[in-house]
Each structure stands twice: as structure tokens, then as C-alpha cells.
Short mmCIF file of C-alpha atoms in Angstrom, two decimals:
data_model
loop_
_atom_site.label_atom_id
_atom_site.label_comp_id
_atom_site.label_asym_id
_atom_site.label_seq_id
_atom_site.Cartn_x
_atom_site.Cartn_y
_atom_site.Cartn_z
CA MET A 25 0.37 0.01 0.29
CA GLN A 26 1.50 3.37 -1.75
CA LEU A 27 -0.03 6.18 1.37
CA PRO A 28 2.27 9.46 2.41
CA ALA A 29 4.28 9.98 5.15
CA PRO A 30 2.34 10.52 8.48
CA PHE A 31 0.60 14.36 8.60
CA ASP A 32 -2.04 16.59 10.60
CA TYR A 33 -4.90 17.30 8.35
CA GLU A 34 -5.84 20.31 8.43
CA ARG A 35 -9.63 21.98 6.11
CA ALA A 36 -9.51 25.70 5.70
CA THR A 37 -13.27 27.41 5.47
CA SER A 38 -11.93 30.69 3.87
CA VAL A 39 -8.94 32.14 2.11
CA ASP A 40 -7.90 34.22 4.86
CA HIS A 41 -8.30 31.15 7.50
CA ALA A 42 -5.71 28.74 4.79
CA ILE A 43 -3.39 32.17 5.37
CA GLN A 44 -3.97 31.99 9.43
CA LEU A 45 -2.91 28.65 9.07
CA LEU A 46 0.09 28.76 7.11
CA ASP A 47 0.90 31.28 9.40
CA ARG A 48 0.55 29.68 12.21
CA LEU A 49 1.72 26.08 11.63
CA GLY A 50 5.03 27.50 9.96
CA SER A 51 7.55 25.73 7.23
CA GLY A 52 5.98 21.82 8.10
CA ALA A 53 2.66 23.33 6.30
CA ARG A 54 1.34 22.62 2.44
CA ILE A 55 -1.62 23.24 0.53
CA VAL A 56 -3.22 20.92 -1.04
CA ALA A 57 -5.86 22.02 -3.79
CA GLY A 58 -6.80 18.86 -6.23
CA GLY A 59 -3.49 16.98 -4.85
CA HIS A 60 -2.91 15.02 -8.18
CA SER A 61 0.48 16.23 -8.43
CA LEU A 62 1.35 16.75 -4.28
CA LEU A 63 -0.04 13.46 -3.24
CA PRO A 64 1.43 11.09 -5.34
CA MET A 65 4.35 13.22 -4.76
CA MET A 66 4.27 12.66 -0.95
CA LYS A 67 3.89 9.00 -1.65
CA LEU A 68 6.82 8.44 -2.99
CA ARG A 69 8.60 10.79 -0.66
CA LEU A 70 9.57 13.49 -3.13
CA VAL A 71 7.37 15.66 -0.69
CA ASN A 72 6.99 15.18 2.52
CA VAL A 73 4.75 17.48 5.39
CA GLU A 74 3.92 18.66 8.88
CA TYR A 75 0.99 19.67 8.36
CA LEU A 76 -1.28 19.89 4.88
CA ILE A 77 -4.15 22.49 4.56
CA ASP A 78 -6.63 21.07 1.99
CA ILE A 79 -8.18 24.04 0.05
CA ASN A 80 -10.69 22.07 -1.58
CA ASP A 81 -13.41 23.79 0.34
CA LEU A 82 -11.80 27.23 -1.33
CA HIS A 83 -13.98 26.55 -4.22
CA ARG A 84 -16.71 28.35 -3.71
CA GLU A 85 -14.18 31.74 -3.09
CA LEU A 86 -11.76 30.87 -5.69
CA GLY A 87 -13.76 28.34 -8.35
CA TYR A 88 -14.98 30.41 -11.42
CA VAL A 89 -14.17 32.59 -15.25
CA ARG A 90 -14.81 35.96 -14.56
CA VAL A 91 -14.75 37.69 -18.07
CA GLU A 92 -14.06 41.36 -19.07
CA PRO A 93 -13.85 43.79 -20.88
CA ALA A 94 -10.23 43.98 -21.07
CA ARG A 95 -9.44 40.59 -18.96
CA ILE A 96 -9.90 37.18 -17.92
CA ARG A 97 -10.17 36.14 -14.56
CA ILE A 98 -9.94 32.72 -13.42
CA GLY A 99 -9.84 31.68 -9.54
CA ALA A 100 -7.27 30.07 -7.95
CA MET A 101 -9.23 26.48 -7.47
CA THR A 102 -11.40 25.68 -11.02
CA ARG A 103 -10.74 22.50 -11.92
CA HIS A 104 -9.79 21.23 -15.08
CA ARG A 105 -12.83 19.97 -16.80
CA GLU A 106 -14.77 24.27 -15.60
CA LEU A 107 -11.85 25.66 -17.99
CA LEU A 108 -12.34 22.75 -20.38
CA ASP A 109 -16.34 23.09 -20.39
CA SER A 110 -16.98 27.51 -19.90
CA PRO A 111 -18.73 28.84 -23.35
CA GLU A 112 -16.66 32.42 -22.47
CA LEU A 113 -13.17 30.94 -22.51
CA ARG A 114 -13.15 29.32 -25.48
CA ARG A 115 -14.63 31.80 -27.34
CA SER A 116 -12.35 34.64 -25.42
CA LEU A 117 -9.62 32.53 -25.86
CA PRO A 118 -9.25 29.18 -27.68
CA ILE A 119 -6.03 28.21 -26.24
CA PHE A 120 -7.76 26.72 -22.98
CA HIS A 121 -9.68 24.35 -24.82
CA ASP A 122 -6.82 22.53 -26.79
CA ALA A 123 -4.55 22.80 -23.99
CA GLU A 124 -7.54 21.04 -20.97
CA ARG A 125 -8.91 18.23 -24.10
CA ALA A 126 -5.27 17.02 -23.92
CA ILE A 127 -3.91 17.34 -19.94
CA ALA A 128 -4.94 14.00 -18.78
CA ASP A 129 -7.98 12.97 -17.73
CA PRO A 130 -11.47 13.40 -17.28
CA LEU A 131 -11.40 12.14 -14.33
CA VAL A 132 -8.38 14.09 -13.36
CA ARG A 133 -9.10 17.10 -14.18
CA ASN A 134 -12.62 16.17 -12.55
CA ARG A 135 -10.12 17.31 -9.01
CA GLY A 136 -6.87 19.33 -10.85
CA THR A 137 -6.72 23.35 -10.45
CA ILE A 138 -5.58 25.67 -11.75
CA GLY A 139 -3.79 27.23 -9.14
CA GLY A 140 -2.92 24.08 -8.45
CA ALA A 141 -1.27 23.32 -12.10
CA LEU A 142 0.62 26.80 -11.37
CA CYS A 143 1.25 26.48 -8.13
CA GLN A 144 3.69 23.19 -8.98
CA ALA A 145 5.96 24.35 -11.39
CA ASP A 146 6.30 21.09 -13.15
CA PRO A 147 8.45 22.52 -16.83
CA SER A 148 6.47 20.02 -18.02
CA GLU A 149 3.44 21.96 -16.65
CA ASP A 150 1.09 22.74 -20.13
CA LEU A 151 -1.51 25.80 -18.74
CA SER A 152 2.07 26.79 -16.76
CA ALA A 153 3.28 27.11 -21.14
CA VAL A 154 -0.60 28.63 -20.93
CA CYS A 155 -0.50 31.23 -19.38
CA THR A 156 2.82 32.14 -20.49
CA THR A 157 1.95 32.66 -23.81
CA LEU A 158 -0.97 34.71 -22.34
CA ASP A 159 1.16 37.03 -20.47
CA ALA A 160 -0.91 37.01 -17.58
CA SER A 161 -0.71 37.79 -14.21
CA CYS A 162 -0.77 35.75 -10.45
CA VAL A 163 -2.70 36.82 -7.30
CA ILE A 164 -0.55 36.52 -4.84
CA ARG A 165 -2.33 36.98 -0.90
CA GLY A 166 -0.47 36.48 2.13
CA PRO A 167 -1.24 38.15 6.10
CA GLY A 168 0.44 41.51 4.20
CA GLY A 169 -2.48 41.63 1.53
CA GLU A 170 -1.78 41.29 -1.68
CA ARG A 171 0.42 41.58 -4.37
CA VAL A 172 0.44 40.77 -8.26
CA VAL A 173 3.98 39.02 -9.94
CA THR A 174 3.77 38.09 -13.82
CA MET A 175 4.03 34.55 -15.31
CA ALA A 176 8.12 34.83 -15.19
CA GLU A 177 8.51 36.05 -11.86
CA PHE A 178 6.00 33.22 -10.25
CA TYR A 179 8.17 31.24 -11.50
CA ARG A 180 11.59 30.09 -9.58
CA GLY A 181 12.79 27.79 -11.04
CA PRO A 182 11.75 23.95 -11.37
CA TYR A 183 9.13 23.62 -8.73
CA GLU A 184 9.55 27.20 -7.45
CA THR A 185 8.01 29.42 -7.22
CA ALA A 186 7.45 33.15 -5.78
CA VAL A 187 4.99 32.00 -3.39
CA GLY A 188 5.68 32.62 0.46
CA ALA A 189 5.53 31.08 3.09
CA ALA A 190 2.37 31.98 4.65
CA GLU A 191 1.09 32.77 0.88
CA ILE A 192 -1.77 32.01 -1.21
CA LEU A 193 -1.97 31.79 -5.04
CA THR A 194 -5.88 33.46 -4.94
CA GLU A 195 -6.53 34.56 -9.26
CA ILE A 196 -5.09 34.34 -12.87
CA ARG A 197 -5.63 37.47 -14.87
CA ILE A 198 -4.95 37.11 -18.06
CA PRO A 199 -5.42 40.88 -20.66
CA LEU A 200 -8.15 40.27 -23.96
CA ARG A 201 -6.42 42.64 -26.38
CA PRO A 202 -9.19 42.87 -29.78
CA ASN A 203 -8.86 40.83 -32.48
CA GLY A 204 -6.76 38.29 -31.21
CA SER A 205 -7.02 34.27 -31.47
CA SER A 206 -4.29 31.66 -29.29
CA ALA A 207 -3.84 27.89 -29.86
CA PHE A 208 -2.32 25.03 -28.48
CA GLU A 209 -0.36 22.08 -29.80
CA LYS A 210 1.59 19.06 -27.75
CA VAL A 211 2.99 15.70 -28.40
CA GLY A 212 2.72 12.95 -25.37
CA ARG A 213 3.89 9.58 -25.64
CA ARG A 214 -0.05 8.31 -24.72
CA ALA A 215 -3.11 9.79 -23.90
CA GLY A 216 -3.12 12.39 -21.58
CA ASP A 217 0.39 11.98 -20.63
CA TRP A 218 2.73 14.86 -19.56
CA PRO A 219 4.15 16.45 -23.10
CA ILE A 220 7.07 15.55 -24.06
CA VAL A 221 7.16 19.36 -25.74
CA SER A 222 3.96 21.24 -26.02
CA CYS A 223 3.37 24.76 -27.64
CA GLY A 224 1.56 27.97 -27.21
CA VAL A 225 0.72 30.97 -29.00
CA ALA A 226 -1.15 34.18 -29.19
CA VAL A 227 -1.43 36.25 -31.85
CA TRP A 228 -2.76 39.80 -32.97
CA LEU A 229 -3.91 41.17 -36.61
CA ASP A 230 -4.67 44.13 -37.76
CA GLY A 231 -5.41 43.36 -41.43
CA ALA A 232 -3.60 41.93 -42.84
CA VAL A 233 -0.34 41.97 -40.79
CA ILE A 234 0.58 40.55 -37.52
CA THR A 235 0.79 43.43 -35.05
CA ASP A 236 2.09 41.02 -32.51
CA ALA A 237 2.18 37.20 -30.89
CA ARG A 238 3.60 35.23 -28.12
CA VAL A 239 4.97 31.93 -28.08
CA GLY A 240 5.24 29.53 -24.60
CA LEU A 241 7.15 26.58 -24.79
CA ALA A 242 6.31 23.45 -22.05
CA ALA A 243 9.25 20.83 -21.52
CA VAL A 244 11.86 22.96 -22.73
CA GLY A 245 13.61 24.53 -19.98
CA PRO A 246 14.38 24.56 -15.92
CA ASN A 247 10.72 26.57 -15.78
CA THR A 248 8.05 27.35 -19.30
CA THR A 249 9.50 29.77 -21.92
CA GLY A 250 8.18 32.36 -23.89
CA ILE A 251 10.18 33.34 -26.38
CA PRO A 252 9.97 37.31 -27.21
CA THR A 253 12.37 36.37 -30.39
CA VAL A 254 9.24 34.44 -31.52
CA SER A 255 7.68 38.06 -31.11
CA ARG A 256 10.11 40.74 -32.60
CA ALA A 257 10.04 38.44 -36.24
CA LEU A 258 6.24 38.06 -36.79
CA ARG A 259 5.23 42.17 -34.80
CA GLY A 260 4.75 44.07 -39.33
CA ARG A 261 5.14 40.80 -40.98
CA PRO A 262 1.60 39.37 -43.02
CA PRO A 263 0.84 35.63 -41.85
CA SER A 264 2.98 33.06 -44.25
CA GLU A 265 3.55 29.43 -44.15
CA GLU A 266 7.55 31.08 -44.30
CA LEU A 267 7.15 33.67 -41.88
CA PHE A 268 5.66 30.84 -39.09
CA ALA A 269 8.12 28.59 -40.77
CA GLU A 270 10.61 30.84 -39.23
CA ALA A 271 9.01 31.86 -36.23
CA GLY A 272 9.86 27.83 -35.60
CA ALA A 273 13.51 27.92 -35.87
CA ILE A 274 13.72 30.32 -33.14
CA ALA A 275 11.83 29.32 -30.82
CA ALA A 276 13.67 25.90 -31.38
CA ALA A 277 16.92 28.01 -31.41
CA CYS A 278 16.03 29.80 -28.48
CA CYS A 279 14.60 26.89 -25.63
CA THR A 280 17.29 24.76 -23.46
CA PRO A 281 16.06 20.92 -23.84
CA VAL A 282 17.36 18.34 -21.71
CA ASP A 283 18.01 14.42 -22.95
CA ASP A 284 15.22 12.32 -21.02
CA GLN A 285 13.08 10.02 -20.59
CA ARG A 286 10.48 11.33 -22.88
CA GLY A 287 12.86 11.82 -25.92
CA SER A 288 16.54 13.26 -26.73
CA ALA A 289 17.20 17.36 -26.93
CA GLY A 290 16.89 17.31 -31.05
CA TYR A 291 14.00 15.84 -30.98
CA LYS A 292 12.97 18.39 -28.35
CA ARG A 293 14.04 21.02 -30.78
CA HIS A 294 12.25 19.18 -33.46
CA LEU A 295 8.76 19.54 -32.00
CA ALA A 296 9.68 23.32 -30.87
CA ALA A 297 9.54 24.91 -34.20
CA GLU A 298 7.13 22.16 -35.06
CA LEU A 299 4.51 22.85 -32.73
CA THR A 300 5.13 26.46 -32.70
CA ARG A 301 4.56 26.43 -36.44
CA ARG A 302 1.66 24.03 -35.96
CA ALA A 303 -0.16 26.69 -33.08
CA LEU A 304 1.39 29.85 -35.36
CA ARG A 305 -1.15 28.81 -38.36
CA ARG A 306 -4.05 27.22 -36.18
CA ALA A 307 -4.49 30.75 -34.13
CA VAL A 308 -4.45 32.35 -37.88
CA ALA A 309 -7.08 30.42 -38.80
CA ARG A 310 -9.59 30.98 -35.70
CA LEU A 311 -8.84 35.34 -36.88
CA ASP A 312 -9.74 33.94 -40.40
CA GLY A 313 -12.79 32.30 -39.82
CA ARG A 314 -11.35 29.30 -41.04
CA GLU A 315 -11.53 27.36 -37.87
CA SER A 316 -12.95 27.09 -34.12
CA MET B 12 -9.32 11.51 13.20
CA GLN B 13 -12.74 10.57 12.92
CA VAL B 14 -14.32 11.50 9.10
CA THR B 15 -17.44 11.39 8.65
CA MET B 16 -19.19 10.25 4.80
CA THR B 17 -21.87 9.95 2.31
CA VAL B 18 -21.59 6.32 0.93
CA ASN B 19 -24.01 5.18 -1.54
CA GLY B 20 -27.04 7.38 0.60
CA ALA B 21 -26.16 6.28 3.66
CA GLU B 22 -23.65 7.68 6.56
CA ALA B 23 -20.25 6.46 7.07
CA THR B 24 -18.37 6.91 9.79
CA GLY B 25 -14.68 5.67 10.74
CA GLU B 26 -11.16 6.64 12.83
CA ILE B 27 -8.70 6.92 10.70
CA GLU B 28 -5.70 7.65 9.58
CA ALA B 29 -4.94 11.78 7.79
CA ARG B 30 -3.27 10.25 5.42
CA LEU B 31 -5.45 7.95 4.59
CA LEU B 32 -7.20 7.21 1.13
CA LEU B 33 -10.24 7.25 0.01
CA VAL B 34 -10.08 3.82 -1.74
CA HIS B 35 -8.30 2.13 0.98
CA PHE B 36 -10.96 3.78 3.71
CA LEU B 37 -13.99 2.69 1.65
CA ARG B 38 -12.23 -0.89 0.58
CA ASP B 39 -10.27 -2.25 4.32
CA HIS B 40 -12.94 0.39 6.70
CA LEU B 41 -16.29 -0.15 4.91
CA SER B 42 -15.64 -3.32 3.32
CA LEU B 43 -17.22 -2.19 -0.09
CA THR B 44 -14.26 -4.07 -2.05
CA GLY B 45 -16.15 -2.80 -5.76
CA THR B 46 -14.25 -0.69 -5.59
CA HIS B 47 -10.75 -1.88 -6.89
CA TRP B 48 -6.95 -0.83 -6.02
CA GLY B 49 -5.55 -0.93 -8.65
CA CYS B 50 -2.12 1.04 -10.15
CA ASP B 51 -1.75 3.85 -7.47
CA THR B 52 -0.59 6.27 -9.01
CA SER B 53 -4.07 7.59 -10.67
CA ASN B 54 -3.21 5.87 -14.07
CA CYS B 55 -5.24 2.87 -14.00
CA GLY B 56 -8.87 4.29 -12.96
CA ALA B 57 -9.85 0.98 -11.14
CA CYS B 58 -10.59 2.75 -8.21
CA ALA B 59 -12.94 5.16 -9.50
CA VAL B 60 -15.53 6.59 -7.86
CA TRP B 61 -18.46 9.70 -7.65
CA LEU B 62 -17.26 12.33 -5.35
CA ASP B 63 -20.43 14.42 -4.91
CA GLY B 64 -21.49 13.83 -8.17
CA GLU B 65 -18.18 13.19 -10.32
CA PRO B 66 -16.29 10.48 -11.27
CA VAL B 67 -12.62 10.82 -9.01
CA LYS B 68 -9.63 8.13 -9.47
CA SER B 69 -10.16 7.26 -5.27
CA CYS B 70 -6.77 6.33 -4.47
CA THR B 71 -5.33 10.54 -5.40
CA VAL B 72 -8.01 11.39 -2.98
CA LEU B 73 -7.99 11.72 0.82
CA ALA B 74 -10.10 9.68 2.76
CA ALA B 75 -10.05 13.03 4.75
CA MET B 76 -10.69 14.91 1.88
CA ALA B 77 -14.22 13.31 0.74
CA ALA B 78 -14.97 13.94 4.99
CA GLY B 79 -18.62 15.66 4.91
CA HIS B 80 -19.04 14.98 0.82
CA GLU B 81 -21.06 12.16 -0.76
CA VAL B 82 -19.14 9.54 -2.24
CA ARG B 83 -21.26 6.89 -4.38
CA THR B 84 -19.80 3.28 -5.61
CA VAL B 85 -20.52 0.44 -7.53
CA GLU B 86 -22.28 -1.12 -4.89
CA GLY B 87 -24.72 2.05 -4.89
CA LEU B 88 -25.91 1.08 -8.60
CA GLU B 89 -28.34 -1.43 -7.46
CA ARG B 90 -31.38 -0.21 -7.78
CA PHE B 91 -33.94 -1.93 -5.06
CA GLY B 92 -32.59 -5.93 -6.02
CA GLU B 93 -32.16 -4.37 -10.30
CA LEU B 94 -29.00 -3.80 -11.75
CA ASP B 95 -28.39 -0.61 -13.35
CA ALA B 96 -28.98 0.23 -17.21
CA VAL B 97 -25.01 0.26 -17.43
CA GLN B 98 -24.43 -2.84 -15.46
CA ARG B 99 -26.62 -5.22 -17.31
CA GLY B 100 -24.64 -4.07 -21.04
CA PHE B 101 -21.84 -4.66 -19.35
CA MET B 102 -23.22 -8.79 -19.39
CA GLU B 103 -24.91 -8.55 -22.62
CA CYS B 104 -21.87 -6.41 -24.59
CA HIS B 105 -19.12 -8.49 -22.71
CA GLY B 106 -17.78 -6.03 -21.74
CA LEU B 107 -15.83 -7.58 -18.87
CA GLN B 108 -13.44 -10.99 -19.56
CA CYS B 109 -11.02 -10.53 -15.81
CA GLY B 110 -13.24 -7.60 -14.63
CA PHE B 111 -10.71 -5.91 -12.79
CA CYS B 112 -11.74 -2.25 -14.28
CA THR B 113 -15.25 -3.14 -14.71
CA PRO B 114 -16.51 -1.14 -11.55
CA GLY B 115 -13.96 1.41 -12.12
CA MET B 116 -15.62 1.34 -15.73
CA LEU B 117 -19.00 1.28 -15.20
CA MET B 118 -18.97 4.33 -12.40
CA THR B 119 -17.69 6.91 -15.62
CA ALA B 120 -20.31 5.59 -17.79
CA ARG B 121 -23.22 6.20 -15.34
CA ALA B 122 -21.52 9.59 -15.45
CA LEU B 123 -20.87 9.84 -18.61
CA LEU B 124 -25.19 9.07 -19.62
CA ASP B 125 -26.29 11.07 -16.55
CA ARG B 126 -24.92 14.03 -18.50
CA ASN B 127 -24.85 13.05 -22.33
CA PRO B 128 -27.94 10.11 -23.09
CA SER B 129 -26.28 9.52 -26.11
CA PRO B 130 -23.41 10.06 -26.21
CA SER B 131 -21.45 9.17 -29.90
CA GLU B 132 -18.92 6.14 -29.97
CA GLN B 133 -15.55 9.21 -29.55
CA GLU B 134 -17.13 10.67 -27.04
CA ILE B 135 -17.75 6.68 -24.52
CA ARG B 136 -13.77 6.54 -25.86
CA GLU B 137 -12.71 10.34 -24.94
CA ALA B 138 -15.00 9.10 -21.34
CA ILE B 139 -13.06 6.03 -20.64
CA SER B 140 -9.93 7.61 -21.49
CA GLY B 141 -9.02 7.47 -18.42
CA GLN B 142 -8.82 3.73 -17.37
CA THR B 143 -6.83 1.13 -18.80
CA CYS B 144 -8.49 -2.18 -19.42
CA ARG B 145 -5.60 -5.28 -20.19
CA CYS B 146 -7.88 -7.45 -22.24
CA THR B 147 -11.42 -6.08 -23.66
CA GLY B 148 -9.78 -3.82 -26.03
CA TYR B 149 -12.24 -1.41 -25.15
CA ALA B 150 -13.87 -2.14 -28.40
CA THR B 151 -17.22 -4.32 -26.35
CA ILE B 152 -16.72 -1.30 -22.94
CA VAL B 153 -18.00 1.32 -25.29
CA ARG B 154 -20.80 -1.60 -26.59
CA SER B 155 -21.68 -2.04 -22.86
CA VAL B 156 -22.68 1.36 -22.91
CA GLN B 157 -23.95 1.80 -25.39
CA TRP B 158 -26.06 -0.32 -25.12
CA ALA B 159 -26.89 1.41 -21.98
CA ALA B 160 -27.70 4.59 -23.89
CA ALA B 161 -30.27 2.38 -26.04
CA GLU B 162 -31.69 0.81 -23.20
CA GLU B 163 -32.56 4.47 -21.46
CA ALA B 164 -33.61 6.18 -24.55
CA GLY B 165 -36.11 2.80 -25.39
CA THR B 166 -34.53 2.82 -28.72
CA ARG B 167 -33.31 -0.92 -28.00
CA THR B 168 -33.94 -3.10 -31.17
CA SER B 169 -31.51 -6.53 -29.85
CA ILE B 170 -28.54 -6.59 -28.73
CA VAL B 171 -25.41 -5.35 -29.91
CA ASP B 172 -22.80 -7.92 -29.44
CA ASP B 173 -22.18 -9.98 -32.28
CA GLY B 174 -19.76 -11.96 -30.13
CA ALA B 175 -16.23 -10.29 -32.03
CA PRO B 176 -14.00 -8.63 -29.71
#
């Protein structure tokens, strides 16, 4: 029987209560949301905790997708399945629907949360690539109040984030700009697996010219990787297959994959190029109305 | 610690360690051994049960996390001595061989049909995509769910199983 090492269980009833518990219980305390990353790591003794603070009751407070004119706010306890099923999100940011279809499986998606996924900070995590692509910011609350950090500030390295000892991620904010669309592409070894490489793209057009584009890659660096060089190469140019291939080549050159059991560094670079190309193609097709 | 939850409509209480997983609480404390314990890594789905109406993998949920919530297991599918349509579908269409994955498959199938009474083959395959069957090749499981959907819609004309896997 694979059980985690012993710990004490606490259940938070509000965000403030969770912060109080973290503050009181100290560094041995850890928050559990959906638990589908943390509990397997606890079973393997990769993570040991003295106190586990269950925040699933906070779904009432932090489970939401709120569309505002210039941004979308997603509560940290929003489950994968809710992101997959949200028609507003699919309309405004189809990248989420693309990504969620390929994250784990329906049963895991019933439990896992966006906040848990981001706080896990796994370099291969798909939603992290989505949020990096979309230039999201993260709202972190602690005893001293609330602060907002960019995705680049949020990640400190593999499995490390800017969320401090007595702090909790409460919300993800994604800016909305007109005339844009997005897409996500992933290659894994089998359905529901972690990606060998996955790639998010967001693109904005003014008539026939790309005004801005963003690319975010997972599994090719210590954290998910934004590729600003691609954005510079795409701005001001009309979309074309040649341009997408050029962007793919830049993405492959700018990432830092390593050999592991999922594939060689060379294969991952190939995927970074190819998936960047495919995601750009699909996002632009959506803007043209050629694809939903 | 003490936990109390609703399991198949009845209140269940137990004195447990906080680290106990829901699958072991169901099997070892409540003797509900219909829920199977498989890979222990949230891959195989043999341990699927409903938590507040949604199928989840009970090897990756603490019993403590289920306290105060509603759990439904394969034992809760039968009503008034009559098997659920998905259970009958698995019998009619050879939806199982060794039976190890069956409880999880049944719980996921029931949840799917509650949300979507006439799923396409693709939708059925997606719904069970987090579960592993090593016997049937999935073809007869898909047919079993289709049988149940047709049975509940009153459109079943004949047994769909042609005997082939």
C-alpha cells in the first residue's frame, strides 16, 4: 500500500483561514488543492509535510471564470474540467480548450485545479505554458495583503514559485486584446501523458499584418519558456507559411531542452519548431474564421 | 482523526489516519471491495468512484478530503435489487473479461450517460480515456455503454454484441 508519510490534516474554510493556518503552522505546512500532483509526490516521499491544509472548500470562493472587457479572471480553485467546459473561455481564449483536452484524463480533470497546476511549477506543465503565452499575472495573498506578479516573476525554477511561506495563489488574470486568437499544440508519448513538448501561441492581427504574437513552450527549459525573440520576428509582417517556419526555427534555437526518458534534446528542438509552426497556423486560421 | 461522509446514500464514519486514501477507507473500513485498488498512481482508473456526483480516482483523494461529502461506489449502482442499465450492458455485450477495471468503467459510464444520454462512440472513448482495460481492447466496453444508452432511451432493438471483441 502506497501511503504518504504521516501528517496532520487541516481544512481551510476561507482564503483568510488558509493564510492563518499557514502562518501558524509554519514551514512544515503545505496546501493541497486537487492533490493530483502533490499526493503522488507524497507517496513517493519526494515531498514530506507535517501539516496538509486542504483548500477544496475554497472552491466556493475561488472557483470561477469571470470575463471582463479587458481581462479574464480565473479563480485558483477552478478545476481543469471547468476550464475545458467554459464557453466564455473557449470563445475568448481557445488555447485553454486546446490545452485542457490534452491534460491528463477526464477523472483527473475533475479534481485538478489551475492554481495547483501553476504552483506545482513543473517545467512540463501545460497550463503554465498557456499562462506564459497569454502574459498572465498571478494574484498572491498573504498576511500582509495582496500582490500581483507576472508569470516570469512567478516561476523561480523547477517546482519553485514566488508564492511565499504564508501565501496562497488566489487568481490568474489574463489580459484581453481585440483582434487576437490563440492555440495550443502538444505531443506526448500517449494520451493524457505529460508533454514531450507543448506549445502555446497567441497572435493579434491588424488587417493582413501581425501586430503582436507570443509563444510559450513547456518541457524545454527549467520553467515554461516565453520566446520574446519570436514576438519581435513576427510583428509587422503578414502571416505566411514561411513566416511560421521562421518563427519555429527561432523557438527551437531559443529553448534549452535536455535528454530524458521522454525524448532527446534534438527531438524536442524539432518539436519546438514544428509545434510553434502548427500553433501559429491554427491561431491565425481562427482569426480568419477558417477554424473554430 | 474521525471522518464522516455519505457513501451510497448512507452515513459512514471511521477513525482513520489522515494519510489514508479514500480507496482504502472504502475497501478496508467499510468493506466495500467493489472499488478496486490498482496502480495507486492515478493512471489506471480501477478505483474510480463518484465524489459529489463526479467520477474521481479514489487512490488520489484522501479519505479526510471526502469527509462531509457524498461518495458513490459501484455497490450504489444497483437500485431496489435491479442492476443499473450500464451493469446490464456490460453483461449483455461482454464488457468485461477479468473484471478488474469494471467497477471504475461502470462509474464513469454512469456519469457520462447522466450528462449525455446519447453519447457518440468518440465521446464514450474520451470518457473512459483515464481508465485501463487489459482484456477487452475497449471495443466491447464501448458497445456495453452504447447498449445502456439505447436501453435507457427505449431505442434498443436487439443485443448489439456480435460476439467479436
